[in-house]
């Protein structure tokens, strides 16, 4: 499914999706969850910036990128790219359980392993298992989860074995030495599908809105003022992460996931408040939650309450009796 896009007529052109490759990565597993991507052109790239550039410059229709991990937190490279590359929208999110296998060249046995290749993040997530099962092992860093295994096959790695995603076994002839070696069996990575700006899909009742917001200046209570835009409208935040803006020390932007949809009256009102408060608000998108969990909120923040209050104010301004 990883074919380079070629010239086709508009009528028969397949959609192209960029993802962090090569085949067998967790990102590919996330893309496999997208119904409309099946049977289309999947284009492996080397990093998040390249994937998003493909979308901005029109080489791809959408890109799948990792945005958050339940163990390591937010993926800073993805958050910074979304903050600095204009013209992008999140149109969906997908959850992939993160587990690892230990693989080697054919004929290798577990007791033969003394040098293990692994991406540093994967190595950290399997360290307890390695310490228990291979206490005398040494670690050689790899550039990606798949590259750790590919080095065994192409001879560029001196390692005896590699930590890799389970999907690697679907694409390459490797010996499976152990599976489910991750120390946290509940680890999950959240991925988002990113396209050029489009109209948000209709609200489902189980939605999420992603934003990036900068504070107007550095003063006591500035962060609280920003958070009040959500709290006073009954909006729960499922993610709040700070990232340095980079223009001076102590200046930060905030990556926010808020429960709800831009078409919800309370969310629209919060966005208006943020726009008045902040020098820069980036709307990344409203889209269905991956877990499809219905967003709950107090009745006093329902759409009808906001609409009634707005109608009441119009009545006051127009001099309606009884308003």
PDB file of C-alpha atoms in Angstrom:
ATOM      1  CA  UNK A   1       0.000   0.000   0.000  1.00  0.00           C
ATOM      2  CA  UNK A   2       3.023   2.283   0.109  1.00  0.00           C
ATOM      3  CA  UNK A   3       3.119   3.468  -3.484  1.00  0.00           C
ATOM      4  CA  UNK A   4       4.546   6.775  -4.663  1.00  0.00           C
ATOM      5  CA  UNK A   5       1.780   8.929  -6.122  1.00  0.00           C
ATOM      6  CA  UNK A   6       1.840   9.071  -9.902  1.00  0.00           C
ATOM      7  CA  UNK A   7       0.004  11.010 -12.631  1.00  0.00           C
ATOM      8  CA  UNK A   8      -3.664  10.083 -12.926  1.00  0.00           C
ATOM      9  CA  UNK A   9      -6.762  11.740 -14.317  1.00  0.00           C
ATOM     10  CA  UNK A  10      -8.898  13.716 -11.893  1.00  0.00           C
ATOM     11  CA  UNK A  11     -11.690  11.152 -12.195  1.00  0.00           C
ATOM     12  CA  UNK A  12      -9.535   8.190 -11.200  1.00  0.00           C
ATOM     13  CA  UNK A  13      -7.003   9.898  -8.926  1.00  0.00           C
ATOM     14  CA  UNK A  14      -6.503   8.093  -5.688  1.00  0.00           C
ATOM     15  CA  UNK A  15      -6.153  10.071  -2.502  1.00  0.00           C
ATOM     16  CA  UNK A  16      -2.642  10.138  -1.061  1.00  0.00           C
ATOM     17  CA  UNK A  17      -1.853   9.794   2.637  1.00  0.00           C
ATOM     18  CA  UNK A  18       1.560  10.538   4.122  1.00  0.00           C
ATOM     19  CA  UNK A  19       2.672   8.641   7.215  1.00  0.00           C
ATOM     20  CA  UNK A  20       5.852   8.053   9.176  1.00  0.00           C
ATOM     21  CA  UNK A  21       7.388   5.024   7.495  1.00  0.00           C
ATOM     22  CA  UNK A  22       8.565   2.605   6.522  1.00  0.00           C
ATOM     23  CA  UNK A  23       5.902  -0.096   6.537  1.00  0.00           C
ATOM     24  CA  UNK A  24       5.218  -1.657   9.911  1.00  0.00           C
ATOM     25  CA  UNK A  25       5.209   1.475  12.084  1.00  0.00           C
ATOM     26  CA  UNK A  26       2.566   2.370  14.644  1.00  0.00           C
ATOM     27  CA  UNK A  27       1.651   5.298  12.377  1.00  0.00           C
ATOM     28  CA  UNK A  28       0.815   2.874   9.583  1.00  0.00           C
ATOM     29  CA  UNK A  29      -1.373   0.963  12.053  1.00  0.00           C
ATOM     30  CA  UNK A  30      -3.225   4.210  12.814  1.00  0.00           C
ATOM     31  CA  UNK A  31      -3.723   4.943   9.117  1.00  0.00           C
ATOM     32  CA  UNK A  32      -5.163   1.452   8.663  1.00  0.00           C
ATOM     33  CA  UNK A  33      -8.050   2.554  10.931  1.00  0.00           C
ATOM     34  CA  UNK A  34      -9.182   5.237   8.458  1.00  0.00           C
ATOM     35  CA  UNK A  35     -11.974   3.747   6.303  1.00  0.00           C
ATOM     36  CA  UNK A  36     -11.578   6.276   3.467  1.00  0.00           C
ATOM     37  CA  UNK A  37      -7.826   5.580   3.255  1.00  0.00           C
ATOM     38  CA  UNK A  38      -8.256   1.922   2.352  1.00  0.00           C
ATOM     39  CA  UNK A  39      -7.261   1.205  -1.212  1.00  0.00           C
ATOM     40  CA  UNK A  40      -5.680   4.639  -1.594  1.00  0.00           C
ATOM     41  CA  UNK A  41      -2.015   5.629  -2.000  1.00  0.00           C
ATOM     42  CA  UNK A  42       0.016   5.515   1.215  1.00  0.00           C
ATOM     43  CA  UNK A  43       3.252   7.468   1.068  1.00  0.00           C
ATOM     44  CA  UNK A  44       5.909   6.777   3.758  1.00  0.00           C
ATOM     45  CA  UNK A  45       7.996   9.751   4.910  1.00  0.00           C
ATOM     46  CA  UNK A  46      10.892  10.221   7.310  1.00  0.00           C
ATOM     47  CA  UNK A  47       9.525  12.703   9.860  1.00  0.00           C
ATOM     48  CA  UNK A  48       6.492  14.688  10.987  1.00  0.00           C
ATOM     49  CA  UNK A  49       7.603  17.885   9.259  1.00  0.00           C
ATOM     50  CA  UNK A  50       7.851  16.107   5.926  1.00  0.00           C
ATOM     51  CA  UNK A  51       4.396  14.565   6.375  1.00  0.00           C
ATOM     52  CA  UNK A  52       2.766  17.927   7.104  1.00  0.00           C
ATOM     53  CA  UNK A  53       4.699  19.679   4.318  1.00  0.00           C
ATOM     54  CA  UNK A  54       3.279  17.106   1.921  1.00  0.00           C
ATOM     55  CA  UNK A  55      -0.206  18.259   2.919  1.00  0.00           C
ATOM     56  CA  UNK A  56       0.505  22.001   2.848  1.00  0.00           C
ATOM     57  CA  UNK A  57       2.226  21.796  -0.548  1.00  0.00           C
ATOM     58  CA  UNK A  58      -0.413  19.518  -2.070  1.00  0.00           C
ATOM     59  CA  UNK A  59       1.599  16.319  -2.490  1.00  0.00           C
ATOM     60  CA  UNK A  60      -0.741  14.508  -0.100  1.00  0.00           C
ATOM     61  CA  UNK A  61      -4.397  14.908   0.754  1.00  0.00           C
ATOM     62  CA  UNK A  62      -3.799  14.137   4.428  1.00  0.00           C
ATOM     63  CA  UNK A  63      -1.111  12.994   6.850  1.00  0.00           C
ATOM     64  CA  UNK A  64      -1.242  10.750   9.910  1.00  0.00           C
ATOM     65  CA  UNK A  65       0.958  11.894  12.791  1.00  0.00           C
ATOM     66  CA  UNK A  66       1.413  10.934  16.451  1.00  0.00           C
ATOM     67  CA  UNK A  67       0.336  13.711  18.804  1.00  0.00           C
ATOM     68  CA  UNK A  68       0.241  12.211  22.311  1.00  0.00           C
ATOM     69  CA  UNK A  69       1.386   9.126  24.207  1.00  0.00           C
ATOM     70  CA  UNK A  70      -0.164   7.892  27.438  1.00  0.00           C
ATOM     71  CA  UNK A  71       3.316   7.198  28.890  1.00  0.00           C
ATOM     72  CA  UNK A  72       5.499   9.997  27.483  1.00  0.00           C
ATOM     73  CA  UNK A  73       2.885  12.746  27.087  1.00  0.00           C
ATOM     74  CA  UNK A  74       2.631  15.117  24.132  1.00  0.00           C
ATOM     75  CA  UNK A  75       4.753  14.658  21.013  1.00  0.00           C
ATOM     76  CA  UNK A  76       6.533  18.014  21.000  1.00  0.00           C
ATOM     77  CA  UNK A  77       7.693  17.871  17.370  1.00  0.00           C
ATOM     78  CA  UNK A  78       4.119  17.416  16.178  1.00  0.00           C
ATOM     79  CA  UNK A  79       2.724  20.105  18.478  1.00  0.00           C
ATOM     80  CA  UNK A  80       5.371  22.619  17.373  1.00  0.00           C
ATOM     81  CA  UNK A  81       4.815  21.818  13.704  1.00  0.00           C
ATOM     82  CA  UNK A  82       1.068  22.368  13.990  1.00  0.00           C
ATOM     83  CA  UNK A  83       1.751  25.681  15.767  1.00  0.00           C
ATOM     84  CA  UNK A  84       4.103  27.027  13.112  1.00  0.00           C
ATOM     85  CA  UNK A  85       2.826  25.577   9.813  1.00  0.00           C
ATOM     86  CA  UNK A  86      -0.300  27.459   8.656  1.00  0.00           C
ATOM     87  CA  UNK A  87      -3.103  25.923   6.663  1.00  0.00           C
ATOM     88  CA  UNK A  88      -3.670  22.644   8.527  1.00  0.00           C
ATOM     89  CA  UNK A  89      -6.713  21.056  10.169  1.00  0.00           C
ATOM     90  CA  UNK A  90      -7.154  17.940  12.297  1.00  0.00           C
ATOM     91  CA  UNK A  91     -10.032  15.922  10.837  1.00  0.00           C
ATOM     92  CA  UNK A  92      -9.893  12.790  12.973  1.00  0.00           C
ATOM     93  CA  UNK A  93      -8.116  11.008  15.808  1.00  0.00           C
ATOM     94  CA  UNK A  94      -7.156   7.362  16.253  1.00  0.00           C
ATOM     95  CA  UNK A  95      -5.789   5.340  19.170  1.00  0.00           C
ATOM     96  CA  UNK A  96      -3.170   2.613  18.758  1.00  0.00           C
ATOM     97  CA  UNK A  97      -2.127   0.322  21.624  1.00  0.00           C
ATOM     98  CA  UNK A  98       1.647   0.521  21.954  1.00  0.00           C
ATOM     99  CA  UNK A  99       3.416  -2.755  22.508  1.00  0.00           C
ATOM    100  CA  UNK A 100       6.714  -4.132  21.299  1.00  0.00           C
ATOM    101  CA  UNK A 101       8.294  -7.359  20.141  1.00  0.00           C
ATOM    102  CA  UNK A 102      11.912  -8.478  20.247  1.00  0.00           C
ATOM    103  CA  UNK A 103      13.021  -9.703  16.811  1.00  0.00           C
ATOM    104  CA  UNK A 104      16.263 -11.000  15.330  1.00  0.00           C
ATOM    105  CA  UNK A 105      17.742 -12.593  12.248  1.00  0.00           C
ATOM    106  CA  UNK A 106      16.482 -16.070  11.468  1.00  0.00           C
ATOM    107  CA  UNK A 107      18.110 -18.740  13.644  1.00  0.00           C
ATOM    108  CA  UNK A 108      18.866 -16.419  16.569  1.00  0.00           C
ATOM    109  CA  UNK A 109      17.825 -17.591  20.037  1.00  0.00           C
ATOM    110  CA  UNK A 110      16.970 -15.392  23.010  1.00  0.00           C
ATOM    111  CA  UNK A 111      20.016 -16.611  24.938  1.00  0.00           C
ATOM    112  CA  UNK A 112      22.240 -15.403  22.065  1.00  0.00           C
ATOM    113  CA  UNK A 113      21.238 -11.764  22.558  1.00  0.00           C
ATOM    114  CA  UNK A 114      23.655  -9.360  24.209  1.00  0.00           C
ATOM    115  CA  UNK A 115      23.273  -6.199  22.067  1.00  0.00           C
ATOM    116  CA  UNK A 116      19.779  -4.777  21.476  1.00  0.00           C
ATOM    117  CA  UNK A 117      18.923  -2.085  18.919  1.00  0.00           C
ATOM    118  CA  UNK A 118      16.007   0.169  19.807  1.00  0.00           C
ATOM    119  CA  UNK A 119      14.698   3.680  19.445  1.00  0.00           C
ATOM    120  CA  UNK A 120      15.421   5.447  22.772  1.00  0.00           C
ATOM    121  CA  UNK A 121      11.712   5.896  23.599  1.00  0.00           C
ATOM    122  CA  UNK A 122      10.943   2.240  22.860  1.00  0.00           C
ATOM    123  CA  UNK A 123      13.976   1.161  24.864  1.00  0.00           C
ATOM    124  CA  UNK A 124      12.788   3.151  27.879  1.00  0.00           C
ATOM    125  CA  UNK A 125       9.333   1.579  27.629  1.00  0.00           C
ATOM    126  CA  UNK A 126      10.827  -1.963  27.641  1.00  0.00           C
ATOM    127  CA  UNK A 127      13.652  -1.457  30.123  1.00  0.00           C
ATOM    128  CA  UNK A 128      12.089  -3.402  32.985  1.00  0.00           C
ATOM    129  CA  UNK A 129      11.522  -6.441  30.760  1.00  0.00           C
ATOM    130  CA  UNK A 130      15.062  -6.234  29.358  1.00  0.00           C
ATOM    131  CA  UNK A 131      16.582  -5.909  32.812  1.00  0.00           C
ATOM    132  CA  UNK A 132      14.676  -8.952  34.004  1.00  0.00           C
ATOM    133  CA  UNK A 133      15.167 -11.220  30.970  1.00  0.00           C
ATOM    134  CA  UNK A 134      18.471  -9.949  29.521  1.00  0.00           C
ATOM    135  CA  UNK A 135      20.249  -8.369  32.507  1.00  0.00           C
ATOM    136  CA  UNK A 136      23.648  -8.263  30.769  1.00  0.00           C
ATOM    137  CA  UNK A 137      22.439  -6.666  27.523  1.00  0.00           C
ATOM    138  CA  UNK A 138      23.774  -3.444  25.990  1.00  0.00           C
ATOM    139  CA  UNK A 139      21.724  -0.924  24.010  1.00  0.00           C
ATOM    140  CA  UNK A 140      22.492   0.586  20.606  1.00  0.00           C
ATOM    141  CA  UNK A 141      20.155   3.501  19.675  1.00  0.00           C
ATOM    142  CA  UNK A 142      18.169   3.368  16.416  1.00  0.00           C
ATOM    143  CA  UNK A 143      16.565   6.251  14.521  1.00  0.00           C
ATOM    144  CA  UNK A 144      13.082   4.682  14.553  1.00  0.00           C
ATOM    145  CA  UNK A 145      11.215   1.631  15.768  1.00  0.00           C
ATOM    146  CA  UNK A 146      11.338   0.050  12.326  1.00  0.00           C
ATOM    147  CA  UNK A 147      14.930   1.106  11.568  1.00  0.00           C
ATOM    148  CA  UNK A 148      16.071  -0.916  14.583  1.00  0.00           C
ATOM    149  CA  UNK A 149      14.881  -4.092  12.863  1.00  0.00           C
ATOM    150  CA  UNK A 150      15.834  -3.080   9.327  1.00  0.00           C
ATOM    151  CA  UNK A 151      19.451  -2.720  10.437  1.00  0.00           C
ATOM    152  CA  UNK A 152      19.486  -6.429  11.263  1.00  0.00           C
ATOM    153  CA  UNK A 153      18.386  -7.346   7.751  1.00  0.00           C
ATOM    154  CA  UNK A 154      20.559  -4.991   5.709  1.00  0.00           C
ATOM    155  CA  UNK A 155      23.707  -5.554   7.778  1.00  0.00           C
ATOM    156  CA  UNK A 156      24.072  -1.955   8.964  1.00  0.00           C
ATOM    157  CA  UNK A 157      23.546  -2.918  12.621  1.00  0.00           C
ATOM    158  CA  UNK A 158      25.809  -5.026  14.810  1.00  0.00           C
ATOM    159  CA  UNK A 159      22.938  -5.734  17.210  1.00  0.00           C
ATOM    160  CA  UNK A 160      21.816  -9.285  17.926  1.00  0.00           C
ATOM    161  CA  UNK A 161      18.154  -8.298  18.243  1.00  0.00           C
ATOM    162  CA  UNK A 162      15.857  -5.294  17.920  1.00  0.00           C
ATOM    163  CA  UNK A 163      12.826  -3.866  19.675  1.00  0.00           C
ATOM    164  CA  UNK A 164      10.149  -3.163  17.072  1.00  0.00           C
ATOM    165  CA  UNK A 165       6.367  -2.802  16.602  1.00  0.00           C
ATOM    166  CA  UNK A 166       4.453  -6.071  16.118  1.00  0.00           C
ATOM    167  CA  UNK A 167       3.516  -4.963  12.584  1.00  0.00           C
ATOM    168  CA  UNK A 168       7.127  -5.439  11.461  1.00  0.00           C
ATOM    169  CA  UNK A 169       6.500  -9.182  11.202  1.00  0.00           C
ATOM    170  CA  UNK A 170       3.875  -8.634   8.502  1.00  0.00           C
ATOM    171  CA  UNK A 171       6.456  -7.064   6.198  1.00  0.00           C
ATOM    172  CA  UNK A 172       9.832  -8.675   6.958  1.00  0.00           C
ATOM    173  CA  UNK A 173      11.214 -12.157   7.550  1.00  0.00           C
ATOM    174  CA  UNK A 174      12.420 -11.977  11.144  1.00  0.00           C
ATOM    175  CA  UNK A 175      12.678 -14.343  14.084  1.00  0.00           C
ATOM    176  CA  UNK A 176      10.208 -13.519  16.869  1.00  0.00           C
ATOM    177  CA  UNK A 177      12.089 -13.913  20.154  1.00  0.00           C
ATOM    178  CA  UNK A 178       9.512 -12.399  22.507  1.00  0.00           C
ATOM    179  CA  UNK A 179       6.272 -10.467  22.322  1.00  0.00           C
ATOM    180  CA  UNK A 180       4.417  -8.026  24.587  1.00  0.00           C
ATOM    181  CA  UNK A 181       7.675  -6.845  26.119  1.00  0.00           C
ATOM    182  CA  UNK A 182       6.463  -3.333  26.910  1.00  0.00           C
ATOM    183  CA  UNK A 183       6.506  -2.497  30.611  1.00  0.00           C
ATOM    184  CA  UNK A 184       3.117  -0.724  30.472  1.00  0.00           C
ATOM    185  CA  UNK A 185       0.530  -2.998  28.907  1.00  0.00           C
ATOM    186  CA  UNK A 186      -1.989  -0.126  28.813  1.00  0.00           C
ATOM    187  CA  UNK A 187       0.227   2.229  26.794  1.00  0.00           C
ATOM    188  CA  UNK A 188      -1.613   3.980  23.964  1.00  0.00           C
ATOM    189  CA  UNK A 189      -0.535   6.511  21.357  1.00  0.00           C
ATOM    190  CA  UNK A 190      -3.013   9.032  20.002  1.00  0.00           C
ATOM    191  CA  UNK A 191      -2.686   9.881  16.326  1.00  0.00           C
ATOM    192  CA  UNK A 192      -4.409  12.628  14.345  1.00  0.00           C
ATOM    193  CA  UNK A 193      -5.241  12.808  10.657  1.00  0.00           C
ATOM    194  CA  UNK A 194      -4.341  16.246   9.303  1.00  0.00           C
ATOM    195  CA  UNK A 195      -5.563  17.830   6.066  1.00  0.00           C
ATOM    196  CA  UNK A 196      -5.756  21.279   4.530  1.00  0.00           C
ATOM    197  CA  UNK A 197      -8.525  23.522   5.968  1.00  0.00           C
ATOM    198  CA  UNK A 198     -11.996  22.045   5.500  1.00  0.00           C
ATOM    199  CA  UNK A 199     -15.413  22.604   7.014  1.00  0.00           C
ATOM    200  CA  UNK A 200     -15.536  20.753  10.349  1.00  0.00           C
ATOM    201  CA  UNK A 201     -17.645  17.587  10.254  1.00  0.00           C
ATOM    202  CA  UNK A 202     -21.062  17.908  11.926  1.00  0.00           C
ATOM    203  CA  UNK A 203     -21.107  17.480  15.704  1.00  0.00           C
ATOM    204  CA  UNK A 204     -21.731  13.964  16.972  1.00  0.00           C
ATOM    205  CA  UNK A 205     -22.051  14.652  20.695  1.00  0.00           C
ATOM    206  CA  UNK A 206     -18.710  12.907  21.216  1.00  0.00           C
ATOM    207  CA  UNK A 207     -16.357  15.525  19.835  1.00  0.00           C
ATOM    208  CA  UNK A 208     -13.084  17.241  20.603  1.00  0.00           C
ATOM    209  CA  UNK A 209     -11.768  20.676  19.618  1.00  0.00           C
ATOM    210  CA  UNK A 210      -8.016  21.278  19.361  1.00  0.00           C
ATOM    211  CA  UNK A 211      -6.479  24.724  19.728  1.00  0.00           C
ATOM    212  CA  UNK A 212      -3.157  26.458  20.216  1.00  0.00           C
ATOM    213  CA  UNK A 213      -3.345  29.644  22.283  1.00  0.00           C
ATOM    214  CA  UNK A 214      -0.761  32.256  23.270  1.00  0.00           C
ATOM    215  CA  UNK A 215      -1.039  34.409  26.388  1.00  0.00           C
ATOM    216  CA  UNK A 216      -1.191  38.176  25.744  1.00  0.00           C
ATOM    217  CA  UNK A 217       1.643  38.953  28.174  1.00  0.00           C
ATOM    218  CA  UNK A 218       3.393  37.629  31.266  1.00  0.00           C
ATOM    219  CA  UNK A 219       1.459  38.763  34.320  1.00  0.00           C
ATOM    220  CA  UNK A 220       0.046  37.093  37.440  1.00  0.00           C
ATOM    221  CA  UNK A 221      -3.149  35.230  36.601  1.00  0.00           C
ATOM    222  CA  UNK A 222      -2.736  35.268  32.798  1.00  0.00           C
ATOM    223  CA  UNK A 223      -3.009  31.484  32.537  1.00  0.00           C
ATOM    224  CA  UNK A 224      -6.017  31.517  34.866  1.00  0.00           C
ATOM    225  CA  UNK A 225      -7.724  34.107  32.653  1.00  0.00           C
ATOM    226  CA  UNK A 226      -7.241  31.826  29.654  1.00  0.00           C
ATOM    227  CA  UNK A 227      -8.568  28.784  31.498  1.00  0.00           C
ATOM    228  CA  UNK A 228     -11.601  30.744  32.704  1.00  0.00           C
ATOM    229  CA  UNK A 229     -12.726  31.065  29.081  1.00  0.00           C
ATOM    230  CA  UNK A 230     -13.449  27.335  29.261  1.00  0.00           C
ATOM    231  CA  UNK A 231     -14.372  26.899  32.935  1.00  0.00           C
ATOM    232  CA  UNK A 232     -17.087  29.581  32.924  1.00  0.00           C
ATOM    233  CA  UNK A 233     -18.743  27.819  29.979  1.00  0.00           C
ATOM    234  CA  UNK A 234     -18.605  24.297  31.398  1.00  0.00           C
ATOM    235  CA  UNK A 235     -15.957  23.003  28.974  1.00  0.00           C
ATOM    236  CA  UNK A 236     -13.601  20.277  30.150  1.00  0.00           C
ATOM    237  CA  UNK A 237     -10.003  20.197  28.902  1.00  0.00           C
ATOM    238  CA  UNK A 238      -8.542  16.765  28.147  1.00  0.00           C
ATOM    239  CA  UNK A 239      -5.113  18.168  27.221  1.00  0.00           C
ATOM    240  CA  UNK A 240      -3.233  21.269  28.331  1.00  0.00           C
ATOM    241  CA  UNK A 241       0.449  21.360  27.377  1.00  0.00           C
ATOM    242  CA  UNK A 242       2.894  24.259  27.233  1.00  0.00           C
ATOM    243  CA  UNK A 243       5.493  24.683  24.500  1.00  0.00           C
ATOM    244  CA  UNK A 244       8.105  27.465  24.265  1.00  0.00           C
ATOM    245  CA  UNK A 245       7.358  30.004  21.549  1.00  0.00           C
ATOM    246  CA  UNK A 246      11.085  30.492  21.033  1.00  0.00           C
ATOM    247  CA  UNK A 247      11.277  34.279  20.618  1.00  0.00           C
ATOM    248  CA  UNK A 248      12.391  34.890  24.217  1.00  0.00           C
ATOM    249  CA  UNK A 249      12.886  33.020  27.464  1.00  0.00           C
ATOM    250  CA  UNK A 250       9.713  32.391  29.434  1.00  0.00           C
ATOM    251  CA  UNK A 251       7.282  32.801  26.509  1.00  0.00           C
ATOM    252  CA  UNK A 252       4.957  29.845  25.971  1.00  0.00           C
ATOM    253  CA  UNK A 253       2.059  28.757  23.822  1.00  0.00           C
ATOM    254  CA  UNK A 254      -0.535  26.277  25.056  1.00  0.00           C
ATOM    255  CA  UNK A 255      -1.751  23.208  23.201  1.00  0.00           C
ATOM    256  CA  UNK A 256      -5.358  22.518  24.203  1.00  0.00           C
ATOM    257  CA  UNK A 257      -7.867  19.746  23.607  1.00  0.00           C
ATOM    258  CA  UNK A 258     -11.345  20.768  24.747  1.00  0.00           C
ATOM    259  CA  UNK A 259     -14.395  18.511  24.977  1.00  0.00           C
ATOM    260  CA  UNK A 260     -17.004  19.630  22.477  1.00  0.00           C
ATOM    261  CA  UNK A 261     -17.489  20.963  18.944  1.00  0.00           C
ATOM    262  CA  UNK A 262     -17.146  24.424  17.462  1.00  0.00           C
ATOM    263  CA  UNK A 263     -20.848  24.308  16.557  1.00  0.00           C
ATOM    264  CA  UNK A 264     -21.749  23.869  20.237  1.00  0.00           C
ATOM    265  CA  UNK A 265     -22.901  27.225  21.587  1.00  0.00           C
ATOM    266  CA  UNK A 266     -20.660  26.978  24.656  1.00  0.00           C
ATOM    267  CA  UNK A 267     -17.574  26.165  22.540  1.00  0.00           C
ATOM    268  CA  UNK A 268     -18.273  28.931  20.042  1.00  0.00           C
ATOM    269  CA  UNK A 269     -18.690  31.381  22.915  1.00  0.00           C
ATOM    270  CA  UNK A 270     -15.385  30.204  24.446  1.00  0.00           C
ATOM    271  CA  UNK A 271     -13.576  30.688  21.144  1.00  0.00           C
ATOM    272  CA  UNK A 272     -14.907  34.234  20.907  1.00  0.00           C
ATOM    273  CA  UNK A 273     -13.640  34.867  24.427  1.00  0.00           C
ATOM    274  CA  UNK A 274     -10.221  33.446  23.560  1.00  0.00           C
ATOM    275  CA  UNK A 275     -10.069  35.580  20.422  1.00  0.00           C
ATOM    276  CA  UNK A 276     -10.686  38.714  22.467  1.00  0.00           C
ATOM    277  CA  UNK A 277      -8.153  37.652  25.102  1.00  0.00           C
ATOM    278  CA  UNK A 278      -5.261  36.174  23.134  1.00  0.00           C
ATOM    279  CA  UNK A 279      -2.994  37.722  20.485  1.00  0.00           C
ATOM    280  CA  UNK A 280      -2.967  34.403  18.625  1.00  0.00           C
ATOM    281  CA  UNK A 281      -5.485  31.568  18.582  1.00  0.00           C
ATOM    282  CA  UNK A 282      -4.949  28.695  16.142  1.00  0.00           C
ATOM    283  CA  UNK A 283      -8.034  26.562  15.525  1.00  0.00           C
ATOM    284  CA  UNK A 284      -6.780  23.082  14.664  1.00  0.00           C
ATOM    285  CA  UNK A 285     -10.163  21.464  14.224  1.00  0.00           C
ATOM    286  CA  UNK A 286     -13.292  19.908  15.717  1.00  0.00           C
ATOM    287  CA  UNK A 287     -13.633  16.179  15.112  1.00  0.00           C
ATOM    288  CA  UNK A 288     -15.123  13.000  16.624  1.00  0.00           C
ATOM    289  CA  UNK A 289     -13.316  11.563  19.639  1.00  0.00           C
ATOM    290  CA  UNK A 290     -11.554   8.270  18.993  1.00  0.00           C
ATOM    291  CA  UNK A 291     -13.214   6.667  22.006  1.00  0.00           C
ATOM    292  CA  UNK A 292     -16.662   7.967  20.950  1.00  0.00           C
ATOM    293  CA  UNK A 293     -17.355   8.913  24.575  1.00  0.00           C
ATOM    294  CA  UNK A 294     -20.332  11.283  24.796  1.00  0.00           C
ATOM    295  CA  UNK A 295     -19.367  14.686  26.214  1.00  0.00           C
ATOM    296  CA  UNK A 296     -21.253  15.394  29.452  1.00  0.00           C
ATOM    297  CA  UNK A 297     -21.808  18.912  30.796  1.00  0.00           C
ATOM    298  CA  UNK A 298     -24.135  20.645  33.287  1.00  0.00           C
ATOM    299  CA  UNK A 299     -27.551  21.572  31.938  1.00  0.00           C
ATOM    300  CA  UNK A 300     -26.868  25.276  32.558  1.00  0.00           C
ATOM    301  CA  UNK A 301     -24.335  25.122  29.695  1.00  0.00           C
ATOM    302  CA  UNK A 302     -26.658  23.577  27.117  1.00  0.00           C
ATOM    303  CA  UNK A 303     -27.091  25.223  23.716  1.00  0.00           C
ATOM    304  CA  UNK A 304     -30.662  26.261  24.613  1.00  0.00           C
ATOM    305  CA  UNK A 305     -29.441  28.269  27.605  1.00  0.00           C
ATOM    306  CA  UNK A 306     -26.928  30.195  25.471  1.00  0.00           C
ATOM    307  CA  UNK A 307     -29.545  30.832  22.778  1.00  0.00           C
ATOM    308  CA  UNK A 308     -32.128  32.018  25.327  1.00  0.00           C
ATOM    309  CA  UNK A 309     -29.604  34.391  26.904  1.00  0.00           C
ATOM    310  CA  UNK A 310     -28.684  35.827  23.509  1.00  0.00           C
ATOM    311  CA  UNK A 311     -32.371  36.302  22.614  1.00  0.00           C
ATOM    312  CA  UNK A 312     -32.936  38.004  25.992  1.00  0.00           C
ATOM    313  CA  UNK A 313     -30.130  40.471  25.253  1.00  0.00           C
ATOM    314  CA  UNK A 314     -31.549  41.207  21.795  1.00  0.00           C
ATOM    315  CA  UNK A 315     -34.883  41.914  23.427  1.00  0.00           C
ATOM    316  CA  UNK A 316     -33.289  44.386  25.811  1.00  0.00           C
ATOM    317  CA  UNK A 317     -31.548  46.176  22.965  1.00  0.00           C
ATOM    318  CA  UNK A 318     -34.725  46.339  20.868  1.00  0.00           C
ATOM    319  CA  UNK A 319     -36.950  47.501  23.734  1.00  0.00           C
ATOM    320  CA  UNK A 320     -39.234  44.465  23.698  1.00  0.00           C
ATOM    321  CA  UNK A 321     -41.714  44.534  26.584  1.00  0.00           C
ATOM    322  CA  UNK A 322     -40.996  41.933  29.248  1.00  0.00           C
ATOM    323  CA  UNK A 323     -37.389  41.454  28.187  1.00  0.00           C
TER     324      UNK A 323
END
